[in-house]
Amino acid sequence: MNRSMILDFFGGVSQDGLSWAVDFDKVLYELARWLVPIGICLLAEGVGLEKWRKMEPLVCYRYTAVKVWWRHKFVRNLLNGILAAAVLFIIAMMIDIINISGILEEGWKVFFLWFVHMITIMSLFLVLDLTGLRKFAPAILLLLEGFTFLVGFTYMGTVRLMFGMWGMYFQSRWYYDNTGVPVLSSLITEIVLIVLGYLAGGILLKKEARK
């Protein structure tokens, strides 16, 4: 039987951290597979940011204030990242339609959780891009994702706090009713992080402009 591309690459790690029969080799394999589309999206956003930097000297004079420039940069680059994420997921959908003759019912739940999580990651990328950690931003975010997942998976009592688990359908209460990550609280937290990322970027730029 053909497997679902959506579940394999966008659903996250399927094993239950509370199970006595956890196969840690499989956990690491599924985690690596989960990080692949995230890495691709970060790469696409990084390319977009490099193009933006080359254009900055030519267009920055158009903006009357730093906050206006930051808002335009944040929104435009975030939209570019969202487009890359959407295209990637659509490709997976098309492969599923061919391989398993359709899209699984839970596919839309997988998409929703992953998409919001991906937007959060890309927002953090945009903030890190304003700091001295710019060159290491993709690696930092991938390590954050992997490390926090492993901590949450090992110590299941911490899942609510572990960023790397929030976007995984297989680790959510939509899949594990009692032990999974609460969906609503994780979504609200991610939306708050997106807003805080935007505000933090504005503050960093204002401080830089005063120097």
Rosetta silent file (secondary structure, phi, psi, omega in degrees, C-alpha in Angstrom):
SEQUENCE: MNRSMILDFFGGVSQDGLSWAVDFDKVLYELARWLVPIGICLLAEGVGLEKWRKMEPLVCYRYTAVKVWWRHKFVRNLLNGILAAAVLFIIAMMIDIINISGILEEGWKVFFLWFVHMITIMSLFLVLDLTGLRKFAPAILLLLEGFTFLVGFTYMGTVRLMFGMWGMYFQSRWYYDNTGVPVLSSLITEIVLIVLGYLAGGILLKKEARK
SCORE:     score description
SCORE:     0.000 S_00000001
   1 L     0.000  131.202  178.854    0.000    0.000    0.000 S_00000001
   2 L   -69.347  143.927 -179.256    1.321    3.438   -0.962 S_00000001
   3 L   -92.104  158.070  178.737    1.965    5.856    1.888 S_00000001
   4 L   -82.286  124.988  177.047    0.662    9.396    2.150 S_00000001
   5 H   -63.732  -37.411 -178.766    3.264   12.033    1.329 S_00000001
   6 H   -63.275  -47.701 -179.451    1.329   14.541    3.438 S_00000001
   7 H   -68.182  -38.280 -177.026    1.370   12.365    6.553 S_00000001
   8 H   -66.556  -42.431 -172.698    4.979   11.290    6.053 S_00000001
   9 H  -104.216  -18.184 -175.405    6.498   14.760    5.627 S_00000001
  10 H  -121.127   -7.586 -177.785    3.988   17.118    7.240 S_00000001
  11 L   -86.972  -19.381 -179.735    2.345   15.042    9.977 S_00000001
  12 L    91.633 -164.797 -178.761    5.379   14.831   12.241 S_00000001
  13 L   -79.775  126.398 -170.508    6.595   11.947   14.391 S_00000001
  14 L   -88.421  -11.941 -175.212    3.869    9.329   14.691 S_00000001
  15 L   -83.631  153.039 -179.849    5.019    7.456   17.802 S_00000001
  16 L   -90.847  121.984 -179.092    3.674    8.030   21.297 S_00000001
  17 L   -64.148  -18.169  179.719    6.326    9.172   23.762 S_00000001
  18 L   -88.523   -6.329 -178.453    4.450    7.423   26.583 S_00000001
  19 L   -74.784  145.978  176.330    4.583    4.033   24.881 S_00000001
  20 L   -79.073  -11.796 -174.992    6.895    1.335   26.230 S_00000001
  21 L  -109.794   37.600 -178.947    7.577    0.190   22.671 S_00000001
  22 L   -71.622  129.636  174.918    9.112    3.373   21.274 S_00000001
  23 L   -97.935  100.358 -173.574   11.521    2.786   18.381 S_00000001
  24 H   -68.571  -27.541  174.714   13.966    5.689   18.783 S_00000001
  25 H   -63.580  -40.851  178.561   15.626    5.005   15.439 S_00000001
  26 H   -69.227  -36.734  177.567   12.240    5.489   13.803 S_00000001
  27 H   -59.232  -47.353 -179.178   11.611    8.605   15.900 S_00000001
  28 H   -66.339  -36.801  177.962   14.846   10.185   14.636 S_00000001
  29 H   -64.656  -45.361 -179.837   14.070    9.143   11.064 S_00000001
  30 H   -68.443  -33.714  176.646   10.597   10.679   11.205 S_00000001
  31 H   -65.510  -43.767  177.897   11.990   13.817   12.855 S_00000001
  32 H   -61.088  -39.841  179.091   14.556   14.200   10.064 S_00000001
  33 H   -66.089  -37.859  177.326   11.777   13.758    7.517 S_00000001
  34 H   -62.652  -36.736 -176.947    9.699   16.410    9.318 S_00000001
  35 H   -75.579  -17.685 -177.862   12.608   18.862    9.135 S_00000001
  36 H   -60.181  -56.496  179.660   13.024   18.482    5.351 S_00000001
  37 H   -63.770  -31.513  176.634   10.077   20.696    4.246 S_00000001
  38 H   -63.932  -45.045  178.218   10.894   23.177    7.017 S_00000001
  39 H   -61.643  -39.865  178.820   14.458   23.409    5.726 S_00000001
  40 H   -63.365  -43.280  179.646   13.237   23.900    2.152 S_00000001
  41 H   -65.656  -39.481  177.633   10.933   26.744    3.225 S_00000001
  42 H   -65.754  -38.119  176.813   13.721   28.412    5.206 S_00000001
  43 H   -62.496  -44.766  179.291   16.001   28.133    2.187 S_00000001
  44 H   -62.399  -41.747  179.289   13.359   29.749   -0.026 S_00000001
  45 H   -68.763  -35.975  177.593   12.850   32.566    2.463 S_00000001
  46 H   -62.868  -40.735  176.837   16.614   33.038    2.779 S_00000001
  47 H   -62.605  -42.876  178.381   16.927   33.449   -0.988 S_00000001
  48 H   -62.186  -39.160  179.419   14.112   36.008   -0.905 S_00000001
  49 H   -67.552  -36.092  177.426   15.830   37.942    1.886 S_00000001
  50 H   -64.973  -41.306  176.733   19.094   38.059   -0.061 S_00000001
  51 H   -63.696  -39.987  179.325   17.267   39.536   -3.052 S_00000001
  52 H   -61.764  -42.173 -178.856   15.569   42.024   -0.729 S_00000001
  53 H   -62.827  -35.704  178.758   18.936   43.131    0.693 S_00000001
  54 H   -68.844  -29.274 -179.932   20.247   43.857   -2.789 S_00000001
  55 H   -84.225  -22.601 -173.129   17.203   46.023   -3.487 S_00000001
  56 H   -51.100  -47.758 -178.461   17.257   47.889   -0.158 S_00000001
  57 H   -61.032  -24.035 -176.615   19.699   50.666   -1.162 S_00000001
  58 H   -88.378  -22.309 -173.177   17.514   51.458   -4.166 S_00000001
  59 H  -118.338  -12.757 -173.265   14.125   51.539   -2.441 S_00000001
  60 H   -62.974  -26.677 -179.267   14.690   52.471    1.219 S_00000001
  61 H   -65.820  -16.469 -178.581   14.378   56.205    0.458 S_00000001
  62 H   -73.821  -19.358 -174.012   10.709   55.649   -0.376 S_00000001
  63 L   -95.006  132.007 -175.513    9.815   54.912    3.232 S_00000001
  64 L   -80.482  -18.278 -178.561    9.083   57.798    5.584 S_00000001
  65 L  -149.920  155.749  179.941    9.806   55.843    8.774 S_00000001
  66 H   -59.848  -40.793 -177.255   11.679   52.756    9.938 S_00000001
  67 H   -65.640  -32.032  177.352    8.468   51.092   11.103 S_00000001
  68 H   -68.749  -43.449  178.612    6.920   51.517    7.640 S_00000001
  69 H   -62.004  -44.347 -179.769    9.974   49.950    6.013 S_00000001
  70 H   -64.613  -41.788  179.144    9.952   47.056    8.512 S_00000001
  71 H   -60.214  -43.334 -179.981    6.242   46.428    8.032 S_00000001
  72 H   -65.194  -43.977 -179.999    6.720   46.236    4.277 S_00000001
  73 H   -64.683  -45.210 -178.081    9.756   43.958    4.600 S_00000001
  74 H   -61.255  -50.466 -176.510    8.086   41.697    7.169 S_00000001
  75 H   -66.231  -46.126 -176.250    4.845   41.290    5.241 S_00000001
  76 H   -64.664  -46.962 -178.796    6.424   40.878    1.823 S_00000001
  77 H   -70.880  -32.221  176.131    9.036   38.334    2.874 S_00000001
  78 H   -66.499  -39.964  177.513    6.552   36.463    5.041 S_00000001
  79 H   -64.172  -38.016  176.633    4.193   36.218    2.074 S_00000001
  80 H   -62.195  -42.205  177.936    7.041   34.861   -0.059 S_00000001
  81 H   -65.987  -39.800  178.031    7.695   32.207    2.582 S_00000001
  82 H   -62.930  -40.318  178.167    3.997   31.385    2.836 S_00000001
  83 H   -62.134  -43.544  178.765    3.860   30.958   -0.938 S_00000001
  84 H   -62.173  -42.318  179.157    6.811   28.550   -0.829 S_00000001
  85 H   -64.111  -42.181 -179.766    5.145   26.557    1.972 S_00000001
  86 H   -64.561  -43.089  179.295    1.842   26.420    0.086 S_00000001
  87 H   -62.166  -42.711  179.874    3.530   25.259   -3.126 S_00000001
  88 H   -61.170  -43.654 -179.358    5.396   22.549   -1.228 S_00000001
  89 H   -69.151  -37.903  178.368    2.198   21.265    0.369 S_00000001
  90 H   -62.763  -39.113  176.763    0.308   21.372   -2.946 S_00000001
  91 H   -60.652  -43.526  177.978    3.037   19.231   -4.518 S_00000001
  92 H   -62.974  -39.105  177.624    2.585   16.698   -1.704 S_00000001
  93 H   -61.950  -43.927 -179.281   -1.188   16.773   -2.277 S_00000001
  94 H   -63.851  -39.475  177.789   -0.742   16.084   -5.985 S_00000001
  95 H   -64.493  -39.988  177.499    1.560   13.155   -5.240 S_00000001
  96 H   -64.185  -40.553  179.385   -1.040   11.759   -2.816 S_00000001
  97 H   -60.376  -37.424  179.580   -3.777   12.120   -5.414 S_00000001
  98 H   -75.261  -45.313 -172.583   -1.661   10.056   -7.806 S_00000001
  99 H   -79.844  -39.335 -176.193   -0.381    7.485   -5.300 S_00000001
 100 L  -120.801   16.007  173.839   -3.395    6.925   -3.046 S_00000001
 101 L    59.561   37.753  176.629   -6.149    8.252   -5.317 S_00000001
 102 L   150.766 -175.566  179.178   -7.071   11.211   -3.140 S_00000001
 103 L  -111.417  129.958  179.891   -6.345   13.229   -0.028 S_00000001
 104 L   -62.682  149.777 -177.358   -6.853   11.662    3.375 S_00000001
 105 L   -56.464  -39.401 -178.378   -9.527   13.261    5.557 S_00000001
 106 L   -77.665   -3.113 -179.321   -6.980   14.278    8.183 S_00000001
 107 H   -57.742  -36.378 -179.017   -4.843   15.929    5.511 S_00000001
 108 H   -72.017  -32.734  174.873   -6.501   19.297    6.091 S_00000001
 109 H   -67.935  -41.107  176.977   -5.803   19.122    9.834 S_00000001
 110 H   -58.616  -47.324 -179.252   -2.188   18.283    9.034 S_00000001
 111 H   -60.330  -46.038 -175.706   -2.011   21.263    6.690 S_00000001
 112 H   -61.497  -49.212 -179.128   -3.530   23.689    9.186 S_00000001
 113 H   -64.400  -45.769 -178.208   -1.182   22.786   12.050 S_00000001
 114 H   -66.115  -40.821 -175.574    1.912   22.658    9.863 S_00000001
 115 H   -65.307  -45.782  178.157    1.092   25.872    7.995 S_00000001
 116 H   -63.693  -40.882  178.895    0.605   27.982   11.133 S_00000001
 117 H   -63.033  -40.872 -179.499    3.771   26.471   12.606 S_00000001
 118 H   -66.283  -39.194  177.006    5.700   27.250    9.427 S_00000001
 119 H   -62.276  -39.963  178.032    4.528   30.872    9.442 S_00000001
 120 H   -62.299  -46.195  179.564    5.752   31.144   13.047 S_00000001
 121 H   -60.992  -42.980 -178.879    9.165   29.745   12.130 S_00000001
 122 H   -68.126  -32.378  175.706    9.481   32.122    9.182 S_00000001
 123 H   -64.448  -42.681  177.345    8.535   35.081   11.395 S_00000001
 124 H   -64.614  -35.732  176.794   11.335   34.145   13.794 S_00000001
 125 H   -60.082  -44.149 -179.307   13.669   33.870   10.798 S_00000001
 126 H   -63.165  -35.601  177.811   12.851   37.450    9.795 S_00000001
 127 H   -70.803  -46.518  179.000   13.696   38.692   13.296 S_00000001
 128 H   -60.959  -29.221  179.801   16.978   36.750   13.455 S_00000001
 129 L   -65.150  -17.591  179.135   17.850   38.201   10.061 S_00000001
 130 L   -88.799   -4.340 -175.017   18.085   41.620   11.737 S_00000001
 131 L  -110.101 -179.713  176.994   20.723   40.428   14.206 S_00000001
 132 L   -71.466   -5.428  179.631   24.314   39.256   14.078 S_00000001
 133 L   -93.017   11.621 -174.700   22.971   35.702   13.883 S_00000001
 134 H   -49.041  -48.723 -175.180   21.670   36.238   10.351 S_00000001
 135 H   -67.601  -24.300 -176.169   23.944   33.660    8.714 S_00000001
 136 H  -101.330    1.825 -174.113   23.088   31.024   11.299 S_00000001
 137 H   -54.729  -49.553  179.808   19.327   31.667   11.447 S_00000001
 138 H   -59.345  -43.284 -179.757   18.208   28.569    9.465 S_00000001
 139 H   -64.790  -41.421  179.041   20.479   26.281   11.495 S_00000001
 140 H   -60.249  -44.523 -177.289   19.336   27.854   14.775 S_00000001
 141 H   -69.670  -38.149  177.373   15.668   27.368   13.887 S_00000001
 142 H   -67.505  -39.788  176.844   16.142   23.769   12.732 S_00000001
 143 H   -66.152  -40.466  176.697   18.071   22.976   15.925 S_00000001
 144 H   -59.634  -44.671 -179.870   15.375   24.675   18.005 S_00000001
 145 H   -61.793  -50.686 -177.431   12.724   22.592   16.261 S_00000001
 146 H   -67.654  -44.184 -177.143   14.575   19.314   16.672 S_00000001
 147 H   -65.457  -47.145 -178.220   15.831   19.907   20.214 S_00000001
 148 H   -67.163  -31.719  175.038   12.503   21.053   21.659 S_00000001
 149 H   -64.175  -48.141 -176.828   10.740   18.120   20.019 S_00000001
 150 H   -62.414  -37.802  176.826   13.168   15.616   21.527 S_00000001
 151 H   -64.375  -46.973 -179.720   12.816   17.193   24.974 S_00000001
 152 H   -64.408  -37.323 -179.314    9.022   17.134   24.729 S_00000001
 153 H   -70.541  -35.797 -179.590    8.979   13.566   23.408 S_00000001
 154 H   -75.735  -39.572  179.972   11.296   12.364   26.181 S_00000001
 155 L  -118.592   85.417 -170.363    9.491   14.272   28.940 S_00000001
 156 H   -62.154  -18.443  177.725    5.864   14.222   27.849 S_00000001
 157 H   -68.989  -11.050 -177.244    4.787   16.423   30.743 S_00000001
 158 H  -103.740    6.955 -171.351    6.467   19.345   28.969 S_00000001
 159 H   -57.893  -32.669 -179.758    4.727   19.033   25.578 S_00000001
 160 H   -62.250  -26.703 -174.713    2.718   22.239   26.051 S_00000001
 161 H   -98.527   -7.207 -171.881    5.975   24.192   26.265 S_00000001
 162 L   -95.155  106.846 -175.843    7.923   22.491   23.496 S_00000001
 163 H   -52.854  -40.965 -175.464    7.887   24.513   20.275 S_00000001
 164 H   -67.119   -8.976 -179.506    9.004   21.602   18.100 S_00000001
 165 H  -102.151  -15.592 -170.140    5.843   19.605   18.866 S_00000001
 166 L   -65.075  -30.926 -175.976    3.222   22.278   18.233 S_00000001
 167 L   -92.405   -0.650 -175.032    2.965   21.833   14.473 S_00000001
 168 L   -89.962  119.735  176.387    2.822   18.037   14.422 S_00000001
 169 H   -60.310  -42.489 -176.389   -0.569   16.492   13.774 S_00000001
 170 H   -68.460  -16.369  178.180    0.638   13.144   15.132 S_00000001
 171 H  -105.213    4.585 -177.588    1.616   14.758   18.445 S_00000001
 172 E   -94.258  169.955  177.427   -1.568   16.812   18.803 S_00000001
 173 L   -74.039   -9.511  171.714   -4.815   16.013   20.572 S_00000001
 174 L   -69.245  -21.431  179.543   -6.399   15.636   17.171 S_00000001
 175 L  -109.964  -52.767  174.572   -4.466   12.359   17.018 S_00000001
 176 L  -102.454  100.964 -171.302   -3.736   11.437   20.658 S_00000001
 177 L   -54.767  -42.813 -171.321   -6.897   12.524   22.457 S_00000001
 178 L  -100.606  -32.009 -172.525   -5.553   12.553   26.001 S_00000001
 179 L  -107.416   -7.365 -176.176   -1.781   12.894   25.792 S_00000001
 180 L   -75.705  174.153  178.163   -1.261   15.057   22.720 S_00000001
 181 E   -71.225  128.780  176.667   -0.462   18.768   22.498 S_00000001
 182 L   -59.984  124.395 -173.182   -3.590   20.916   23.048 S_00000001
 183 H   -67.585  -49.596 -174.545   -4.364   22.360   19.623 S_00000001
 184 H   -61.672  -46.612 -177.598   -6.022   25.632   20.616 S_00000001
 185 H   -65.416  -37.261  179.513   -3.382   26.708   23.131 S_00000001
 186 H   -68.804  -38.796  178.272   -0.525   25.912   20.751 S_00000001
 187 H   -65.612  -42.998  179.063   -2.170   27.861   17.914 S_00000001
 188 H   -62.544  -43.038  179.715   -2.798   30.875   20.154 S_00000001
 189 H   -61.927  -40.658 -179.557    0.804   30.772   21.383 S_00000001
 190 H   -67.737  -39.102  176.727    2.121   30.660   17.821 S_00000001
 191 H   -62.798  -41.018  177.214   -0.027   33.615   16.769 S_00000001
 192 H   -62.391  -40.872  178.978    1.306   35.540   19.778 S_00000001
 193 H   -63.618  -38.058  177.582    4.876   34.639   18.753 S_00000001
 194 H   -62.151  -46.205  179.361    4.250   35.955   15.233 S_00000001
 195 H   -63.912  -44.602  179.274    2.993   39.267   16.640 S_00000001
 196 H   -63.488  -36.673  177.023    5.879   39.470   19.126 S_00000001
 197 H   -61.409  -44.077  178.128    8.330   38.733   16.319 S_00000001
 198 H   -62.218  -46.013 -179.353    6.964   41.632   14.307 S_00000001
 199 H   -65.659  -40.479  179.823    7.125   43.986   17.304 S_00000001
 200 H   -63.468  -39.430  177.944   10.634   42.820   18.256 S_00000001
 201 H   -61.732  -42.061  178.210   11.865   43.486   14.731 S_00000001
 202 H   -62.350  -41.038  179.394   10.541   47.032   14.875 S_00000001
 203 H   -65.682  -43.423  179.030   12.274   47.640   18.218 S_00000001
 204 H   -60.703  -42.225 -178.950   15.595   46.258   16.937 S_00000001
 205 H   -68.353  -37.913  178.020   15.478   48.491   13.868 S_00000001
 206 H   -63.746  -41.717  178.148   14.660   51.599   15.904 S_00000001
 207 H   -64.131  -39.702  179.493   17.629   50.931   18.187 S_00000001
 208 H   -66.294  -38.048 -178.632   19.860   50.419   15.159 S_00000001
 209 H   -68.133  -26.741 -178.468   18.642   53.660   13.572 S_00000001
 210 H   -79.590  -16.102 -177.743   19.533   55.650   16.714 S_00000001
 211 L   -70.719    0.000    0.000   23.170   54.544   16.667 S_00000001
